[in-house]
Amino acid sequence: MKNFEEVTLDDIELIDRYLKKANYQESNHNLINMFVWKSMFPLYKYVEKDFMLLVSRHLSQPFLFMPLCEKQHSKKAILKGKQLFDQEGLTFIMSATTNAVKEVAVSLFNDLVITKARDGYDYVYEKEKIISLSGKKLQKRRNLLNKFKRDYEDRVMLAPLHCLVDEVKAFLLTLDEDVNDEYLQHERLGIVLFLDNLELFDYQGAVLLIDREVKGFIVTSLLDETMVQINVEKADKNIAGIFQYLESEYFKMFYPDIQYINKEDDMGRENLRKAKLASKPIKMIEKYRLCQGDCDDKKGIYARQN
């Protein structure tokens, strides 16, 4: 793509600056997320004073992220993205697009094919509910939390992520979830990339240990002044209640002024969807795929319509 330059670790500070201008409450437009998934969704950049454009590709299909800029520059940025795609002879596609940006694009083009990307909807929760798991609807989750406390509370501790990087990487190797899963194989590569470059990212993270052995860890970062995103969360699934305990204790320690937790999307996986819905999100952040021209719904991130 001659109009775009490949993104490297050296671009982290620059991308972060433009992301803060955009102030999106959306999980794909998050710095850690972008680099964790970079081996599967490579990143390319185009920069002007008022905006940054990021392009990736999936299944050979290039797509544009939402423009990274202040709202008043959105139209100019989207038009520039369309111009650059046209110059390269590419079908113009925007993926992981929220309703507000979708409406801006619709005001510019009258021939967009718009697809609801249900697999990409973000799940958002009240932080206090994640901590307390209070209420009848969360009784099963609360029972799991209480069971974990009964079984392990005298043997468990949380430690800073940066102190146990090698141990966390070794723990990742014990998980067999990605044996036959291309997505999770790429995610593991991205997590290791992140762990090897912690000092470059603005994050919080903790490791859960039972009897001084790593059994889980969590990585988070701010989306804006009201919402934090869980970028990575891994734990031994054979231990009942471990995820509930990890989240509850972690958010007691960090982000005292944050109201909401974004647990990202479910990627269309039924087990993830069931678990995320069972945790009773307060809202979903809807996303769309916008396409102009030869649109193949089998190509591109979040292309499937549900």
Tab-separated table of C-alpha atoms in Angstrom:
chain	number	residue	atom	x	y	z
A	1	MET	CA	0.000	0.000	0.000
A	2	LYS	CA	2.076	2.880	-1.322
A	3	ASN	CA	0.081	5.588	0.468
A	4	PHE	CA	0.566	4.052	3.907
A	5	GLU	CA	3.602	3.256	6.057
A	6	GLU	CA	3.855	0.135	8.177
A	7	VAL	CA	3.350	0.767	11.882
A	8	THR	CA	6.171	-0.226	14.246
A	9	LEU	CA	6.740	-0.013	17.995
A	10	ASP	CA	8.337	3.378	17.366
A	11	ASP	CA	4.874	4.715	16.429
A	12	ILE	CA	3.244	3.979	19.784
A	13	GLU	CA	3.551	7.494	21.173
A	14	LEU	CA	2.265	9.052	17.938
A	15	ILE	CA	-0.734	6.733	17.673
A	16	ASP	CA	-1.563	7.264	21.331
A	17	ARG	CA	-1.629	11.023	20.811
A	18	TYR	CA	-4.126	10.760	17.959
A	19	LEU	CA	-6.232	8.154	19.769
A	20	LYS	CA	-6.670	10.587	22.643
A	21	LYS	CA	-7.944	13.199	20.197
A	22	ALA	CA	-10.578	10.743	18.950
A	23	ASN	CA	-11.612	9.678	22.480
A	24	TYR	CA	-13.462	6.550	21.289
A	25	GLN	CA	-15.219	4.302	23.810
A	26	GLU	CA	-14.575	1.303	21.571
A	27	SER	CA	-12.246	-1.650	22.070
A	28	ASN	CA	-10.667	-1.978	18.617
A	29	HIS	CA	-9.496	1.629	18.726
A	30	ASN	CA	-7.271	0.981	21.705
A	31	LEU	CA	-3.493	1.038	21.561
A	32	ILE	CA	-2.810	-2.219	23.396
A	33	ASN	CA	-5.547	-4.020	21.455
A	34	MET	CA	-4.030	-2.905	18.157
A	35	PHE	CA	-0.571	-4.223	19.022
A	36	VAL	CA	-1.787	-7.452	20.636
A	37	TRP	CA	-3.572	-8.328	17.378
A	38	LYS	CA	-0.942	-6.852	15.043
A	39	SER	CA	0.318	-10.235	13.791
A	40	MET	CA	-3.172	-11.053	12.525
A	41	PHE	CA	-4.246	-7.523	11.629
A	42	PRO	CA	-1.087	-5.682	10.475
A	43	LEU	CA	-1.187	-1.907	10.817
A	44	TYR	CA	-0.336	0.849	8.347
A	45	LYS	CA	-0.544	4.589	8.944
A	46	TYR	CA	-1.173	7.819	7.065
A	47	VAL	CA	-0.678	11.041	9.021
A	48	GLU	CA	-1.702	14.650	8.506
A	49	LYS	CA	-1.721	17.447	11.066
A	50	ASP	CA	-5.403	17.108	11.932
A	51	PHE	CA	-5.823	13.339	11.728
A	52	MET	CA	-4.279	9.907	11.472
A	53	LEU	CA	-5.640	7.074	9.356
A	54	LEU	CA	-4.903	3.470	10.255
A	55	VAL	CA	-5.430	0.649	7.788
A	56	SER	CA	-5.270	-3.079	8.370
A	57	ARG	CA	-6.204	-6.149	6.388
A	58	HIS	CA	-7.874	-9.460	7.044
A	59	LEU	CA	-8.337	-12.351	4.646
A	60	SER	CA	-6.456	-10.209	2.081
A	61	GLN	CA	-9.060	-7.422	2.368
A	62	PRO	CA	-7.749	-3.976	3.457
A	63	PHE	CA	-10.010	-1.948	5.743
A	64	LEU	CA	-9.894	1.447	7.391
A	65	PHE	CA	-10.264	2.034	11.116
A	66	MET	CA	-12.306	4.998	12.279
A	67	PRO	CA	-10.264	8.199	11.825
A	68	LEU	CA	-8.105	9.226	14.752
A	69	CYS	CA	-8.914	12.892	15.177
A	70	GLU	CA	-11.142	15.414	16.897
A	71	LYS	CA	-14.768	15.243	15.772
A	72	GLN	CA	-14.607	18.390	13.648
A	73	HIS	CA	-12.004	16.734	11.399
A	74	SER	CA	-13.858	13.431	10.881
A	75	LYS	CA	-15.356	14.277	7.499
A	76	LYS	CA	-12.048	15.488	6.097
A	77	ALA	CA	-10.301	12.371	7.369
A	78	ILE	CA	-12.867	9.933	5.973
A	79	LEU	CA	-12.807	11.655	2.586
A	80	LYS	CA	-9.037	11.374	2.549
A	81	GLY	CA	-9.289	7.689	3.376
A	82	LYS	CA	-11.664	7.177	0.464
A	83	GLN	CA	-9.312	9.078	-1.850
A	84	LEU	CA	-6.323	6.946	-0.805
A	85	PHE	CA	-8.263	3.696	-1.268
A	86	ASP	CA	-9.375	4.868	-4.719
A	87	GLN	CA	-5.803	5.699	-5.700
A	88	GLU	CA	-4.756	2.160	-4.816
A	89	GLY	CA	-7.732	0.587	-6.599
A	90	LEU	CA	-9.151	-0.805	-3.356
A	91	THR	CA	-12.732	-1.286	-2.284
A	92	PHE	CA	-13.436	1.323	0.389
A	93	ILE	CA	-14.248	-0.436	3.661
A	94	MET	CA	-14.455	0.869	7.217
A	95	SER	CA	-14.662	-1.752	9.970
A	96	ALA	CA	-15.377	-1.682	13.713
A	97	THR	CA	-17.277	1.572	13.157
A	98	THR	CA	-19.532	2.996	15.865
A	99	ASN	CA	-22.911	4.547	15.151
A	100	ALA	CA	-21.675	8.148	15.436
A	101	VAL	CA	-18.903	7.693	12.864
A	102	LYS	CA	-21.200	5.603	10.671
A	103	GLU	CA	-23.574	8.580	10.486
A	104	VAL	CA	-20.722	10.867	9.447
A	105	ALA	CA	-19.785	8.462	6.638
A	106	VAL	CA	-23.430	8.173	5.524
A	107	SER	CA	-23.597	11.950	5.243
A	108	LEU	CA	-20.659	11.819	2.822
A	109	PHE	CA	-21.597	8.826	0.645
A	110	ASN	CA	-25.042	7.715	-0.472
A	111	ASP	CA	-24.026	4.289	-1.760
A	112	LEU	CA	-22.592	2.574	1.329
A	113	VAL	CA	-23.465	-1.019	2.133
A	114	ILE	CA	-23.909	-1.057	5.905
A	115	THR	CA	-23.669	-4.312	7.840
A	116	LYS	CA	-24.325	-4.733	11.539
A	117	ALA	CA	-21.243	-6.391	13.003
A	118	ARG	CA	-22.803	-8.219	15.959
A	119	ASP	CA	-19.679	-10.332	16.493
A	120	GLY	CA	-17.815	-7.113	17.236
A	121	TYR	CA	-20.205	-5.505	19.721
A	122	ASP	CA	-18.444	-4.474	22.934
A	123	TYR	CA	-19.808	-5.579	26.298
A	124	VAL	CA	-19.830	-2.811	28.915
A	125	TYR	CA	-20.380	-3.367	32.645
A	126	GLU	CA	-20.697	-1.261	35.771
A	127	LYS	CA	-17.442	-1.476	37.697
A	128	GLU	CA	-19.205	-1.805	41.057
A	129	LYS	CA	-21.154	-4.808	39.775
A	130	ILE	CA	-17.935	-6.499	38.654
A	131	ILE	CA	-16.531	-5.973	42.136
A	132	SER	CA	-19.573	-6.993	44.193
A	133	LEU	CA	-21.523	-9.277	41.821
A	134	SER	CA	-24.561	-8.146	43.785
A	135	GLY	CA	-28.140	-8.867	42.808
A	136	LYS	CA	-30.220	-11.897	41.932
A	137	LYS	CA	-29.137	-11.946	38.278
A	138	LEU	CA	-25.494	-12.417	39.291
A	139	GLN	CA	-26.126	-15.054	41.955
A	140	LYS	CA	-24.319	-17.827	40.034
A	141	ARG	CA	-21.300	-15.605	39.478
A	142	ARG	CA	-21.321	-14.624	43.149
A	143	ASN	CA	-21.481	-18.275	44.172
A	144	LEU	CA	-18.379	-18.969	42.088
A	145	LEU	CA	-16.575	-16.034	43.703
A	146	ASN	CA	-17.474	-17.265	47.172
A	147	LYS	CA	-16.353	-20.808	46.353
A	148	PHE	CA	-12.965	-19.508	45.193
A	149	LYS	CA	-12.586	-17.540	48.413
A	150	ARG	CA	-13.405	-20.566	50.529
A	151	ASP	CA	-10.943	-22.757	48.655
A	152	TYR	CA	-8.042	-20.377	48.068
A	153	GLU	CA	-8.298	-17.073	49.913
A	154	ASP	CA	-5.490	-17.931	52.364
A	155	ARG	CA	-3.262	-19.093	49.482
A	156	VAL	CA	-3.859	-16.418	46.837
A	157	MET	CA	-2.256	-13.053	46.136
A	158	LEU	CA	-2.084	-10.444	43.380
A	159	ALA	CA	1.293	-9.141	42.263
A	160	PRO	CA	2.361	-6.403	39.774
A	161	LEU	CA	2.610	-7.664	36.211
A	162	HIS	CA	5.986	-6.063	35.522
A	163	CYS	CA	7.577	-8.106	38.320
A	164	LEU	CA	6.597	-11.470	36.832
A	165	VAL	CA	6.895	-11.127	33.065
A	166	ASP	CA	8.902	-14.313	32.534
A	167	GLU	CA	6.583	-16.285	34.791
A	168	VAL	CA	3.532	-15.012	32.916
A	169	LYS	CA	5.048	-16.013	29.570
A	170	ALA	CA	5.717	-19.472	30.976
A	171	PHE	CA	2.112	-19.627	32.222
A	172	LEU	CA	0.855	-18.810	28.717
A	173	LEU	CA	2.623	-21.918	27.440
A	174	THR	CA	0.613	-24.066	29.862
A	175	LEU	CA	-2.691	-22.984	28.327
A	176	ASP	CA	-3.896	-25.265	25.550
A	177	GLU	CA	-6.730	-23.025	24.337
A	178	ASP	CA	-4.983	-22.034	21.100
A	179	VAL	CA	-3.868	-25.481	19.885
A	180	ASN	CA	-6.298	-25.474	16.960
A	181	ASP	CA	-7.352	-21.836	16.997
A	182	GLU	CA	-5.689	-19.375	14.621
A	183	TYR	CA	-7.117	-16.323	16.400
A	184	LEU	CA	-5.795	-17.403	19.797
A	185	GLN	CA	-2.418	-18.324	18.317
A	186	HIS	CA	-2.090	-14.765	17.019
A	187	GLU	CA	-3.327	-13.409	20.340
A	188	ARG	CA	-0.593	-15.325	22.179
A	189	LEU	CA	2.054	-13.824	19.886
A	190	GLY	CA	0.624	-10.374	20.558
A	191	ILE	CA	0.549	-10.858	24.316
A	192	VAL	CA	4.224	-11.843	24.265
A	193	LEU	CA	5.011	-8.759	22.135
A	194	PHE	CA	3.224	-6.612	24.704
A	195	LEU	CA	4.964	-8.287	27.652
A	196	ASP	CA	8.352	-7.760	26.013
A	197	ASN	CA	7.641	-4.028	25.606
A	198	LEU	CA	5.674	-3.077	28.725
A	199	GLU	CA	7.586	0.159	29.173
A	200	LEU	CA	6.149	1.509	25.898
A	201	PHE	CA	2.498	1.220	26.932
A	202	ASP	CA	0.247	3.037	29.388
A	203	TYR	CA	-1.395	0.146	31.212
A	204	GLN	CA	-2.213	-1.479	34.539
A	205	GLY	CA	-1.723	-5.187	35.141
A	206	ALA	CA	-1.693	-7.811	37.854
A	207	VAL	CA	-0.825	-11.483	38.214
A	208	LEU	CA	-2.843	-13.916	40.330
A	209	LEU	CA	-0.761	-16.482	42.211
A	210	ILE	CA	-1.933	-19.493	44.210
A	211	ASP	CA	0.739	-20.975	46.453
A	212	ARG	CA	3.195	-18.631	44.663
A	213	GLU	CA	2.403	-20.192	41.271
A	214	VAL	CA	0.962	-18.087	38.434
A	215	LYS	CA	-2.629	-19.060	37.731
A	216	GLY	CA	-3.883	-15.985	35.915
A	217	PHE	CA	-3.231	-12.380	34.937
A	218	ILE	CA	-5.054	-9.296	33.676
A	219	VAL	CA	-4.067	-6.255	31.593
A	220	THR	CA	-6.177	-3.086	31.339
A	221	SER	CA	-5.980	0.411	29.879
A	222	LEU	CA	-8.139	3.526	29.882
A	223	LEU	CA	-10.480	4.310	27.011
A	224	ASP	CA	-11.544	7.656	28.465
A	225	GLU	CA	-12.173	9.270	31.839
A	226	THR	CA	-15.184	7.012	32.544
A	227	MET	CA	-14.276	3.641	31.001
A	228	VAL	CA	-11.459	1.121	31.296
A	229	GLN	CA	-10.865	-1.754	28.889
A	230	ILE	CA	-9.792	-5.274	29.781
A	231	ASN	CA	-7.223	-5.936	27.069
A	232	VAL	CA	-6.049	-9.361	28.203
A	233	GLU	CA	-7.408	-11.729	30.825
A	234	LYS	CA	-6.122	-15.278	31.141
A	235	ALA	CA	-6.555	-17.780	33.969
A	236	ASP	CA	-6.640	-21.488	34.730
A	237	LYS	CA	-10.158	-22.449	33.657
A	238	ASN	CA	-10.043	-25.557	35.848
A	239	ILE	CA	-10.261	-23.374	38.961
A	240	ALA	CA	-13.876	-22.422	39.671
A	241	GLY	CA	-14.409	-18.735	40.352
A	242	ILE	CA	-10.912	-17.621	39.398
A	243	PHE	CA	-12.064	-15.054	36.816
A	244	GLN	CA	-14.643	-13.590	39.187
A	245	TYR	CA	-12.042	-13.289	41.961
A	246	LEU	CA	-9.369	-11.825	39.675
A	247	GLU	CA	-11.682	-9.112	38.347
A	248	SER	CA	-13.276	-8.297	41.701
A	249	GLU	CA	-9.997	-7.913	43.579
A	250	TYR	CA	-8.245	-6.150	40.716
A	251	PHE	CA	-10.871	-3.439	40.345
A	252	LYS	CA	-10.908	-2.875	44.084
A	253	MET	CA	-7.247	-1.882	43.701
A	254	PHE	CA	-7.254	0.135	40.466
A	255	TYR	CA	-9.298	2.895	38.792
A	256	PRO	CA	-11.214	4.290	41.798
A	257	ASP	CA	-12.929	6.970	39.684
A	258	ILE	CA	-13.916	4.784	36.734
A	259	GLN	CA	-17.583	3.855	36.265
A	260	TYR	CA	-17.524	1.340	33.429
A	261	ILE	CA	-15.527	-1.676	32.270
A	262	ASN	CA	-15.350	-2.626	28.593
A	263	LYS	CA	-14.726	-6.367	28.170
A	264	GLU	CA	-14.369	-6.121	24.388
A	265	ASP	CA	-16.322	-8.306	21.947
A	266	ASP	CA	-17.050	-12.030	21.718
A	267	MET	CA	-15.653	-12.573	18.162
A	268	GLY	CA	-18.817	-14.542	17.373
A	269	ARG	CA	-17.829	-17.395	19.692
A	270	GLU	CA	-20.844	-18.900	21.412
A	271	ASN	CA	-19.010	-19.754	24.636
A	272	LEU	CA	-17.710	-16.205	24.984
A	273	ARG	CA	-21.088	-14.700	24.112
A	274	LYS	CA	-22.831	-16.849	26.696
A	275	ALA	CA	-20.327	-15.920	29.404
A	276	LYS	CA	-20.368	-12.198	28.633
A	277	LEU	CA	-24.160	-12.046	28.539
A	278	ALA	CA	-24.384	-14.009	31.801
A	279	SER	CA	-22.332	-11.261	33.463
A	280	LYS	CA	-25.175	-8.833	32.611
A	281	PRO	CA	-23.676	-5.945	30.649
A	282	ILE	CA	-25.218	-2.563	31.272
A	283	LYS	CA	-24.967	-1.812	27.546
A	284	MET	CA	-23.541	-2.969	24.234
A	285	ILE	CA	-21.495	-0.763	21.938
A	286	GLU	CA	-22.806	-1.492	18.469
A	287	LYS	CA	-20.443	-1.596	15.492
A	288	TYR	CA	-20.844	-1.591	11.751
A	289	ARG	CA	-18.968	-2.474	8.597
A	290	LEU	CA	-19.252	0.124	5.859
A	291	CYS	CA	-18.442	-0.790	2.294
A	292	GLN	CA	-18.602	1.066	-1.004
A	293	GLY	CA	-18.337	-0.899	-4.200
A	294	ASP	CA	-17.666	-4.633	-4.518
A	295	CYS	CA	-18.645	-5.777	-1.028
A	296	ASP	CA	-17.993	-9.370	-0.036
A	297	ASP	CA	-19.403	-10.014	3.447
A	298	LYS	CA	-17.040	-12.963	3.851
A	299	LYS	CA	-14.026	-10.659	3.832
A	300	GLY	CA	-12.750	-8.291	6.478
A	301	ILE	CA	-12.961	-7.993	10.212
A	302	TYR	CA	-16.490	-8.283	11.622
A	303	ALA	CA	-17.977	-8.873	8.190
A	304	ARG	CA	-20.601	-11.393	9.239
A	305	GLN	CA	-24.077	-10.042	9.832
A	306	ASN	CA	-26.191	-11.402	12.689
